[in-house]
Tab-separated table of C-alpha atoms in Angstrom:
chain	number	residue	atom	x	y	z
H	23	UNK	CA	35.266	22.430	93.478
H	24	UNK	CA	35.504	22.113	89.687
H	25	UNK	CA	37.496	18.881	89.988
H	26	UNK	CA	34.877	17.416	92.327
H	27	UNK	CA	32.176	18.309	89.799
H	28	UNK	CA	34.145	16.625	87.006
H	29	UNK	CA	34.468	13.453	89.089
H	30	UNK	CA	30.746	13.456	89.858
H	31	UNK	CA	29.901	13.891	86.167
H	32	UNK	CA	32.284	11.057	85.247
H	33	UNK	CA	30.562	8.787	87.761
H	34	UNK	CA	27.163	9.825	86.386
H	35	UNK	CA	28.306	9.034	82.840
H	36	UNK	CA	29.310	5.525	83.905
H	37	UNK	CA	25.909	5.029	85.535
H	38	UNK	CA	24.073	6.247	82.440
H	39	UNK	CA	26.149	4.035	80.126
H	40	UNK	CA	25.290	0.917	82.124
H	41	UNK	CA	21.641	1.898	82.618
H	42	UNK	CA	20.990	2.594	78.931
H	43	UNK	CA	22.483	-0.742	77.889
H	44	UNK	CA	20.386	-2.617	80.442
H	45	UNK	CA	17.283	-0.700	79.370
H	46	UNK	CA	17.812	-1.638	75.720
H	47	UNK	CA	18.029	-5.282	76.745
H	48	UNK	CA	15.315	-5.232	79.412
H	49	UNK	CA	12.552	-3.001	78.004
H	50	UNK	CA	11.536	-5.174	75.004
H	51	UNK	CA	12.063	-8.288	77.094
H	52	UNK	CA	9.635	-6.983	79.723
H	53	UNK	CA	6.999	-6.118	77.129
H	54	UNK	CA	7.351	-9.517	75.465
H	55	UNK	CA	7.159	-11.289	78.818
H	56	UNK	CA	3.910	-9.565	79.807
H	57	UNK	CA	2.354	-10.044	76.370
H	58	UNK	CA	3.296	-13.719	76.176
H	59	UNK	CA	2.620	-14.796	79.765
H	60	UNK	CA	0.274	-12.111	81.094
H	61	UNK	CA	2.512	-11.473	84.106
H	62	UNK	CA	6.176	-10.896	84.705
H	63	UNK	CA	8.718	-12.514	86.959
H	64	UNK	CA	10.906	-9.526	87.756
H	65	UNK	CA	13.816	-11.630	88.932
H	66	UNK	CA	13.764	-13.692	85.723
H	67	UNK	CA	13.497	-10.534	83.611
H	68	UNK	CA	16.447	-8.985	85.442
H	69	UNK	CA	18.569	-12.102	85.023
H	70	UNK	CA	17.742	-12.327	81.330
H	71	UNK	CA	18.366	-8.620	80.660
H	72	UNK	CA	21.666	-8.663	82.553
H	73	UNK	CA	22.797	-11.795	80.714
H	74	UNK	CA	21.968	-10.212	77.341
H	75	UNK	CA	23.861	-7.055	78.341
H	76	UNK	CA	26.897	-9.080	79.367
H	77	UNK	CA	26.653	-11.165	76.210
H	78	UNK	CA	26.670	-7.934	74.192
H	79	UNK	CA	30.032	-7.134	75.805
H	80	UNK	CA	31.631	-10.383	74.548
H	81	UNK	CA	30.974	-12.387	77.727
H	82	UNK	CA	30.448	-16.055	76.718
H	83	UNK	CA	27.148	-17.512	77.928
H	84	UNK	CA	26.975	-21.219	78.788
H	85	UNK	CA	23.521	-22.686	78.113
H	86	UNK	CA	22.245	-25.951	79.564
H	87	UNK	CA	18.888	-27.202	78.308
H	88	UNK	CA	16.581	-28.902	80.868
H	89	UNK	CA	16.482	-32.684	80.697
H	90	UNK	CA	12.696	-32.652	80.221
H	91	UNK	CA	13.041	-30.369	77.204
H	92	UNK	CA	15.802	-32.527	75.725
H	93	UNK	CA	13.758	-35.713	76.197
H	94	UNK	CA	10.528	-34.308	74.698
H	95	UNK	CA	12.224	-32.940	71.575
H	96	UNK	CA	14.591	-35.848	71.148
H	97	UNK	CA	17.668	-33.635	71.155
H	98	UNK	CA	21.019	-35.380	71.305
H	99	UNK	CA	22.208	-35.228	74.907
H	100	UNK	CA	25.678	-34.191	73.769
H	101	UNK	CA	24.164	-31.034	72.285
H	102	UNK	CA	22.176	-30.103	75.383
H	103	UNK	CA	25.017	-27.972	76.726
H	104	UNK	CA	26.804	-25.416	74.576
H	105	UNK	CA	28.269	-21.921	74.689
H	106	UNK	CA	27.187	-18.765	72.870
H	107	UNK	CA	29.950	-16.245	72.304
H	108	UNK	CA	29.153	-14.495	69.000
H	109	UNK	CA	28.268	-11.169	70.594
H	110	UNK	CA	25.812	-8.518	69.357
H	111	UNK	CA	28.421	-5.776	69.319
H	112	UNK	CA	25.917	-2.898	69.380
H	113	UNK	CA	26.064	-2.982	73.198
H	114	UNK	CA	29.862	-2.888	73.216
H	115	UNK	CA	29.976	-0.125	70.587
H	116	UNK	CA	27.622	2.054	72.620
H	117	UNK	CA	29.646	1.533	75.809
H	118	UNK	CA	32.910	2.304	74.000
H	119	UNK	CA	31.591	5.477	72.350
H	120	UNK	CA	29.856	6.727	75.484
H	121	UNK	CA	33.054	6.154	77.455
H	122	UNK	CA	35.007	8.128	74.861
H	123	UNK	CA	32.558	11.017	75.200
H	124	UNK	CA	32.926	10.984	78.973
H	125	UNK	CA	36.725	10.901	78.822
H	126	UNK	CA	36.832	13.772	76.328
H	127	UNK	CA	34.569	15.886	78.541
H	128	UNK	CA	36.789	15.228	81.558
H	129	UNK	CA	39.807	16.216	79.460
H	130	UNK	CA	38.219	19.498	78.384
H	131	UNK	CA	37.474	20.238	82.037
H	132	UNK	CA	41.147	19.834	82.923
H	133	UNK	CA	40.930	16.517	84.802
H	134	UNK	CA	41.434	13.813	82.162
H	135	UNK	CA	43.101	11.145	84.272
H	136	UNK	CA	41.142	11.505	87.501
H	137	UNK	CA	37.891	11.645	85.511
H	138	UNK	CA	38.816	8.551	83.520
H	139	UNK	CA	39.793	6.651	86.660
H	140	UNK	CA	36.600	7.624	88.477
H	141	UNK	CA	34.371	6.612	85.572
H	142	UNK	CA	36.147	3.286	85.152
H	143	UNK	CA	35.907	2.432	88.859
H	144	UNK	CA	32.210	3.309	89.012
H	145	UNK	CA	31.465	1.268	85.900
H	146	UNK	CA	33.436	-1.663	87.335
H	147	UNK	CA	31.385	-1.461	90.528
H	148	UNK	CA	28.146	-1.452	88.520
H	149	UNK	CA	29.308	-4.393	86.399
H	150	UNK	CA	30.187	-6.286	89.578
H	151	UNK	CA	26.737	-5.699	91.046
H	152	UNK	CA	25.060	-6.778	87.827
H	153	UNK	CA	27.169	-9.926	87.592
H	154	UNK	CA	26.570	-10.977	91.203
H	155	UNK	CA	22.786	-10.475	91.081
H	156	UNK	CA	22.104	-12.025	87.650
H	157	UNK	CA	23.236	-15.625	88.025
H	158	UNK	CA	20.631	-17.994	86.496
H	159	UNK	CA	20.153	-21.742	86.350
H	160	UNK	CA	19.800	-22.246	82.585
H	161	UNK	CA	22.470	-19.753	81.583
H	162	UNK	CA	25.804	-19.129	83.195
H	163	UNK	CA	28.665	-16.677	82.844
H	164	UNK	CA	32.083	-16.598	84.457
H	165	UNK	CA	31.952	-13.984	87.177
H	166	UNK	CA	35.323	-12.460	86.343
H	167	UNK	CA	34.452	-12.165	82.648
H	168	UNK	CA	31.067	-10.620	83.450
H	169	UNK	CA	32.892	-7.939	85.434
H	170	UNK	CA	36.073	-7.409	83.413
H	171	UNK	CA	34.806	-7.482	79.822
H	172	UNK	CA	32.190	-4.687	80.065
H	173	UNK	CA	34.587	-2.653	82.216
H	174	UNK	CA	37.348	-3.092	79.628
H	175	UNK	CA	35.130	-1.650	76.879
H	176	UNK	CA	34.235	1.382	78.975
H	177	UNK	CA	37.821	1.874	80.176
H	178	UNK	CA	39.132	1.746	76.594
H	179	UNK	CA	36.665	4.412	75.515
H	180	UNK	CA	37.160	6.748	78.450
H	181	UNK	CA	40.959	6.497	78.303
H	182	UNK	CA	40.997	7.128	74.550
H	183	UNK	CA	38.813	10.204	74.959
H	184	UNK	CA	40.876	11.534	77.851
H	185	UNK	CA	44.175	10.931	76.033
H	186	UNK	CA	42.945	12.697	72.910
H	187	UNK	CA	41.875	15.797	74.805
H	188	UNK	CA	45.064	15.771	76.899
H	189	UNK	CA	47.144	15.648	73.713
H	190	UNK	CA	45.201	18.502	72.116
H	191	UNK	CA	44.620	20.758	75.131
H	192	UNK	CA	47.437	19.685	77.450
H	193	UNK	CA	47.235	18.074	80.848
H	194	UNK	CA	50.038	19.770	82.836
H	195	UNK	CA	51.404	16.284	83.336
H	196	UNK	CA	52.938	13.351	81.445
H	197	UNK	CA	51.424	14.196	78.056
H	198	UNK	CA	52.777	17.755	78.131
H	199	UNK	CA	56.170	16.464	79.281
H	200	UNK	CA	56.292	13.983	76.383
H	201	UNK	CA	55.198	16.625	73.901
H	202	UNK	CA	57.834	19.075	75.115
H	203	UNK	CA	60.525	16.412	74.893
H	204	UNK	CA	59.528	15.548	71.338
H	205	UNK	CA	59.448	19.213	70.393
H	206	UNK	CA	63.132	19.566	71.277
H	207	UNK	CA	64.066	17.063	68.594
H	208	UNK	CA	65.287	18.285	65.227
H	209	UNK	CA	63.597	18.000	61.870
H	210	UNK	CA	60.071	16.683	61.378
H	211	UNK	CA	60.429	13.616	63.616
H	212	UNK	CA	58.450	15.196	66.509
H	213	UNK	CA	55.375	15.228	64.307
H	214	UNK	CA	55.645	11.553	63.327
H	215	UNK	CA	53.766	10.025	66.323
H	216	UNK	CA	50.751	12.281	65.911
H	217	UNK	CA	50.692	11.915	62.144
H	218	UNK	CA	51.004	8.131	62.383
H	219	UNK	CA	48.053	7.915	64.767
H	220	UNK	CA	46.065	10.327	62.603
H	221	UNK	CA	46.767	8.320	59.472
H	222	UNK	CA	45.921	5.044	61.210
H	223	UNK	CA	42.658	6.526	62.508
H	224	UNK	CA	41.742	7.704	59.011
H	225	UNK	CA	42.498	4.244	57.623
H	226	UNK	CA	40.447	2.443	60.284
H	227	UNK	CA	37.538	4.865	59.896
H	228	UNK	CA	37.674	4.453	56.136
H	229	UNK	CA	37.627	0.666	56.413
H	230	UNK	CA	34.629	0.800	58.752
H	231	UNK	CA	32.885	3.068	56.236
H	232	UNK	CA	33.703	0.616	53.432
H	233	UNK	CA	32.307	-2.285	55.462
H	234	UNK	CA	29.145	-0.312	56.230
H	235	UNK	CA	28.677	0.602	52.572
H	236	UNK	CA	29.135	-2.990	51.382
H	237	UNK	CA	26.744	-4.256	54.062
H	238	UNK	CA	24.160	-1.622	53.130
H	239	UNK	CA	24.299	-2.562	49.453
H	240	UNK	CA	24.061	-6.257	50.329
H	241	UNK	CA	20.992	-5.642	52.502
H	242	UNK	CA	19.280	-3.892	49.598
H	243	UNK	CA	20.263	-6.456	46.973
H	244	UNK	CA	19.477	-9.477	49.150
H	245	UNK	CA	16.306	-8.027	50.653
H	246	UNK	CA	14.018	-10.626	48.945
H	247	UNK	CA	15.964	-13.482	50.592
H	248	UNK	CA	15.746	-11.800	53.995
H	249	UNK	CA	11.996	-11.281	53.618
H	250	UNK	CA	11.496	-14.888	52.518
H	251	UNK	CA	13.350	-16.198	55.567
H	252	UNK	CA	11.294	-13.918	57.808
H	253	UNK	CA	8.037	-15.209	56.364
H	254	UNK	CA	9.190	-18.812	56.702
H	255	UNK	CA	9.522	-18.310	60.448
H	256	UNK	CA	5.748	-17.816	60.876
H	257	UNK	CA	6.282	-15.517	63.868
H	258	UNK	CA	3.583	-13.401	65.445
H	259	UNK	CA	3.971	-9.648	65.872
H	260	UNK	CA	5.754	-9.906	69.206
H	261	UNK	CA	8.192	-12.555	68.055
H	262	UNK	CA	8.904	-10.667	64.829
H	263	UNK	CA	9.613	-7.471	66.799
H	264	UNK	CA	12.006	-9.244	69.173
H	265	UNK	CA	13.792	-10.939	66.261
H	266	UNK	CA	14.095	-7.632	64.384
H	267	UNK	CA	15.613	-5.923	67.440
H	268	UNK	CA	18.071	-8.786	67.937
H	269	UNK	CA	19.183	-8.517	64.318
H	270	UNK	CA	19.680	-4.757	64.661
H	271	UNK	CA	21.953	-5.373	67.631
H	272	UNK	CA	24.050	-7.683	65.436
H	273	UNK	CA	24.559	-5.097	62.678
H	274	UNK	CA	28.034	-4.042	63.978
H	275	UNK	CA	29.040	-7.711	63.965
H	276	UNK	CA	27.863	-8.079	60.379
H	277	UNK	CA	29.719	-4.880	59.490
H	278	UNK	CA	32.975	-6.511	60.592
H	279	UNK	CA	32.037	-9.585	58.544
H	280	UNK	CA	31.547	-7.349	55.492
H	281	UNK	CA	34.926	-5.757	56.155
H	282	UNK	CA	36.540	-9.209	56.306
H	283	UNK	CA	34.842	-10.127	53.023
H	284	UNK	CA	36.169	-6.968	51.358
H	285	UNK	CA	39.683	-7.646	52.662
H	286	UNK	CA	39.729	-11.092	51.035
H	287	UNK	CA	39.905	-13.774	53.760
H	288	UNK	CA	36.124	-13.793	54.160
H	289	UNK	CA	34.060	-15.282	56.969
H	290	UNK	CA	33.914	-18.829	58.248
H	291	UNK	CA	30.434	-20.097	59.120
H	292	UNK	CA	31.257	-23.325	60.874
H	293	UNK	CA	33.064	-26.438	59.728
H	294	UNK	CA	33.228	-26.651	55.936
H	295	UNK	CA	31.521	-23.303	55.264
H	296	UNK	CA	33.176	-20.093	54.141
H	297	UNK	CA	32.102	-16.895	52.396
H	298	UNK	CA	34.861	-15.014	50.564
H	299	UNK	CA	35.412	-13.237	47.224
H	300	UNK	CA	37.403	-16.229	45.980
H	301	UNK	CA	34.586	-18.694	46.613
H	302	UNK	CA	31.524	-19.409	48.734
H	303	UNK	CA	30.594	-22.716	50.285
H	304	UNK	CA	27.604	-22.697	52.596
H	305	UNK	CA	26.393	-25.564	54.724
H	306	UNK	CA	23.296	-25.755	56.883
H	307	UNK	CA	22.757	-22.452	58.679
H	308	UNK	CA	20.192	-21.308	61.257
H	309	UNK	CA	17.061	-19.816	59.746
H	310	UNK	CA	17.900	-16.304	60.900
H	311	UNK	CA	16.586	-13.827	58.305
H	312	UNK	CA	19.617	-11.533	58.417
H	313	UNK	CA	21.843	-14.404	57.262
H	314	UNK	CA	20.054	-14.137	53.931
H	315	UNK	CA	22.465	-11.283	53.202
H	316	UNK	CA	25.252	-13.816	52.593
H	317	UNK	CA	26.050	-14.380	48.894
H	318	UNK	CA	25.187	-17.822	47.576
H	319	UNK	CA	28.001	-18.032	45.038
H	320	UNK	CA	31.275	-16.503	43.947
H	321	UNK	CA	31.886	-13.898	41.270
H	322	UNK	CA	35.078	-12.621	39.703
H	323	UNK	CA	33.781	-9.090	40.303
H	324	UNK	CA	34.123	-9.648	44.045
H	325	UNK	CA	37.901	-9.627	43.648
H	326	UNK	CA	37.711	-5.917	42.816
H	327	UNK	CA	36.764	-5.300	46.455
H	328	UNK	CA	40.488	-5.557	47.246
H	329	UNK	CA	40.912	-2.144	45.590
H	330	UNK	CA	38.809	-0.490	48.303
H	331	UNK	CA	41.326	-0.984	51.157
H	332	UNK	CA	44.071	0.235	48.817
H	333	UNK	CA	42.023	3.358	48.104
H	334	UNK	CA	41.475	3.895	51.831
H	335	UNK	CA	45.219	3.596	52.407
H	336	UNK	CA	45.871	6.103	49.644
H	337	UNK	CA	43.513	8.603	51.298
H	338	UNK	CA	45.239	8.072	54.637
H	339	UNK	CA	48.649	8.538	53.027
H	340	UNK	CA	47.575	11.708	51.241
H	341	UNK	CA	46.055	13.190	54.411
H	342	UNK	CA	49.204	12.374	56.373
H	343	UNK	CA	51.678	13.737	53.848
H	344	UNK	CA	49.714	16.945	53.363
H	345	UNK	CA	50.084	17.698	57.082
H	346	UNK	CA	53.785	16.846	57.270
H	347	UNK	CA	55.360	20.278	57.662
H	348	UNK	CA	59.113	20.792	57.737
H	349	UNK	CA	60.850	22.526	60.622
H	350	UNK	CA	63.831	23.551	58.599
H	351	UNK	CA	63.960	22.275	55.040
H	352	UNK	CA	61.487	20.335	52.984
H	353	UNK	CA	64.091	17.598	52.600
H	354	UNK	CA	63.949	16.983	56.363
H	355	UNK	CA	60.203	16.434	56.308
H	356	UNK	CA	60.401	14.372	53.126
H	357	UNK	CA	63.229	12.135	54.295
H	358	UNK	CA	62.876	8.477	53.401
H	359	UNK	CA	63.048	7.398	57.017
H	360	UNK	CA	60.095	9.550	58.044
H	361	UNK	CA	57.945	8.556	55.081
H	362	UNK	CA	58.691	4.829	55.486
H	363	UNK	CA	57.957	5.042	59.218
H	364	UNK	CA	54.612	6.707	58.554
H	365	UNK	CA	53.704	4.139	55.910
H	366	UNK	CA	54.512	1.180	58.145
H	367	UNK	CA	52.761	2.782	61.120
H	368	UNK	CA	49.541	3.365	59.192
H	369	UNK	CA	49.569	-0.187	57.861
H	370	UNK	CA	50.296	-1.661	61.298
H	371	UNK	CA	47.609	0.359	63.076
H	372	UNK	CA	44.995	-0.487	60.443
H	373	UNK	CA	45.909	-4.180	60.529
H	374	UNK	CA	45.898	-4.431	64.329
H	375	UNK	CA	42.603	-2.567	64.659
H	376	UNK	CA	40.811	-4.730	62.088
H	377	UNK	CA	42.289	-7.904	63.608
H	378	UNK	CA	40.896	-6.870	66.988
H	379	UNK	CA	37.489	-6.213	65.440
H	380	UNK	CA	37.607	-9.632	63.785
H	381	UNK	CA	38.320	-11.258	67.154
H	382	UNK	CA	35.333	-9.502	68.712
H	383	UNK	CA	33.084	-10.471	65.766
H	384	UNK	CA	33.911	-14.185	66.063
H	385	UNK	CA	32.548	-16.841	68.377
H	386	UNK	CA	30.040	-19.620	68.771
H	387	UNK	CA	26.471	-19.571	67.461
H	388	UNK	CA	25.512	-22.935	68.935
H	389	UNK	CA	26.621	-26.540	69.354
H	390	UNK	CA	28.417	-28.734	66.854
H	391	UNK	CA	29.683	-27.187	63.657
H	392	UNK	CA	28.416	-23.745	64.661
H	393	UNK	CA	30.856	-23.542	67.554
H	394	UNK	CA	33.362	-21.555	65.433
H	395	UNK	CA	31.869	-18.731	63.373
H	396	UNK	CA	33.431	-15.525	62.145
H	397	UNK	CA	36.506	-14.187	60.333
H	398	UNK	CA	40.073	-15.321	60.881
H	399	UNK	CA	41.584	-12.416	62.815
H	400	UNK	CA	45.185	-13.059	61.746
H	401	UNK	CA	44.319	-13.379	58.063
H	402	UNK	CA	42.109	-10.292	58.107
H	403	UNK	CA	44.687	-8.201	59.959
H	404	UNK	CA	47.505	-9.190	57.598
H	405	UNK	CA	45.359	-8.594	54.502
H	406	UNK	CA	44.201	-5.162	55.649
H	407	UNK	CA	47.714	-4.209	56.726
H	408	UNK	CA	49.187	-5.127	53.340
H	409	UNK	CA	46.408	-3.504	51.296
H	410	UNK	CA	46.215	-0.289	53.318
H	411	UNK	CA	50.013	-0.138	53.480
H	412	UNK	CA	50.206	-0.434	49.702
H	413	UNK	CA	47.778	2.435	49.222
H	414	UNK	CA	49.561	4.603	51.792
H	415	UNK	CA	52.937	3.878	50.176
H	416	UNK	CA	51.673	5.084	46.794
H	417	UNK	CA	50.975	8.550	48.193
H	418	UNK	CA	53.659	8.761	50.866
H	419	UNK	CA	56.657	7.339	49.031
H	420	UNK	CA	56.048	8.782	45.583
H	421	UNK	CA	58.416	11.667	44.756
H	422	UNK	CA	57.043	15.188	44.874
H	423	UNK	CA	57.001	17.234	41.721
H	424	UNK	CA	59.206	20.293	41.825
H	425	UNK	CA	56.235	22.652	41.779
H	426	UNK	CA	54.577	20.836	44.647
H	427	UNK	CA	57.798	20.930	46.646
H	428	UNK	CA	58.143	24.679	46.177
H	429	UNK	CA	54.540	25.241	47.173
H	430	UNK	CA	54.990	23.066	50.248
H	431	UNK	CA	58.100	25.014	51.263
H	432	UNK	CA	56.328	28.358	50.836
H	433	UNK	CA	53.129	27.364	52.612
H	434	UNK	CA	54.702	25.226	55.332
H	435	UNK	CA	53.867	26.002	58.947
H	436	UNK	CA	55.722	25.080	62.128
H	437	UNK	CA	55.189	21.549	63.381
H	438	UNK	CA	52.448	20.719	65.808
H	439	UNK	CA	54.676	21.110	68.842
H	440	UNK	CA	56.363	24.218	67.495
H	441	UNK	CA	52.927	25.745	66.859
H	442	UNK	CA	51.945	25.038	70.432
H	443	UNK	CA	55.142	26.436	71.956
H	444	UNK	CA	56.416	29.039	69.512
H	445	UNK	CA	53.487	30.570	67.626
H	446	UNK	CA	52.837	33.260	70.226
H	447	UNK	CA	56.533	34.135	70.492
H	448	UNK	CA	56.763	34.553	66.722
H	449	UNK	CA	53.794	36.937	66.719
H	450	UNK	CA	55.334	39.017	69.544
H	451	UNK	CA	58.665	39.274	67.701
H	452	UNK	CA	56.839	40.485	64.599
H	453	UNK	CA	55.008	43.151	66.590
H	454	UNK	CA	58.282	44.368	68.147
H	455	UNK	CA	59.910	44.639	64.722
H	456	UNK	CA	56.939	46.662	63.432
H	457	UNK	CA	57.162	49.062	66.380
H	458	UNK	CA	60.897	49.535	65.804
H	459	UNK	CA	60.266	50.347	62.157
H	460	UNK	CA	57.709	53.020	63.057
H	461	UNK	CA	60.145	54.617	65.531
């Protein structure tokens, strides 16, 4: 009965995740439609809201302008059809995080894998229904992308949440079998996988925090430019509200841009335009107010941003080394092989994660030179990997002082797997010895 309840809750979570995303896209669109036109075409509103929701999950949207519109405005016919693929990642971030919450709850209930599978299948069914019923004439999406991309975000979140809880609480299945097998190994090597993932997660979280901080400071410093661009648009209250909401949905995308700027490679804004600490060259950009946050020139002080990823790597290295506990001698836990493996793992995980974020934060903003906008994923991933790896190496590979080594040996605890399998046995042995002493 409990397993059935877990499956029902997982299905409900998938339904809520899809419904909330559609509501965020559809509610303001409905209000704007009624205010602007006095009546609403429900089918058109549904198609528009569904397309926005899919677009927010990295689904490219092909736009074809009507011939009448092109003729009246004198638009070049070659620019009448283009693709938008620079996604407002707030939708994807919500789906990913909500899926992680659902997977973790299924894991705590003792059904991580069946709960994750149920939630993913239900979300895939909902995405399929949305994709089939939202085809429009002016905008078009590939059916398989409209189904697979949103489902992939939710599946990634729910599987990550389920795996985390299964690793912590056990799953009476493959995770426990792997953990038991690792626990039979000698030395501190059984702890390396968990510590590597922990260090990589700390590094990625720290880099996201750095990007958010830099973006927040830039929004404050460049606020006059943003306000000036907003006033130049001459929008009424409804248009200004819709534009403000759209810009809020793009904040995660801009956060990744800020992270790429901090790393060094910067952000490309179409052919011949780039924003990086080494130099800034801006061409003609759309009059979107939030783009006023971009710096207009270069400064030698920007090069100091490269110290931030190194600092994040140092924090990750310190947190990882402080949890590396020997199962035997301190020399086993502090072996060069283990420390080098942890350093490379943290650097690789941080680089791969930021490269993936850069891919998701890149795309097309329109026709012509705006068809390629965003950071270079390979350059950003390599830069972050090198910088974070350097910081982690400083703390992981530096020799311990003799006093620190003695303290670590005295205060060391059994490894994570030994704690899970042997802590209770050690307590029972101690109790038996105490009873024998009293007798």
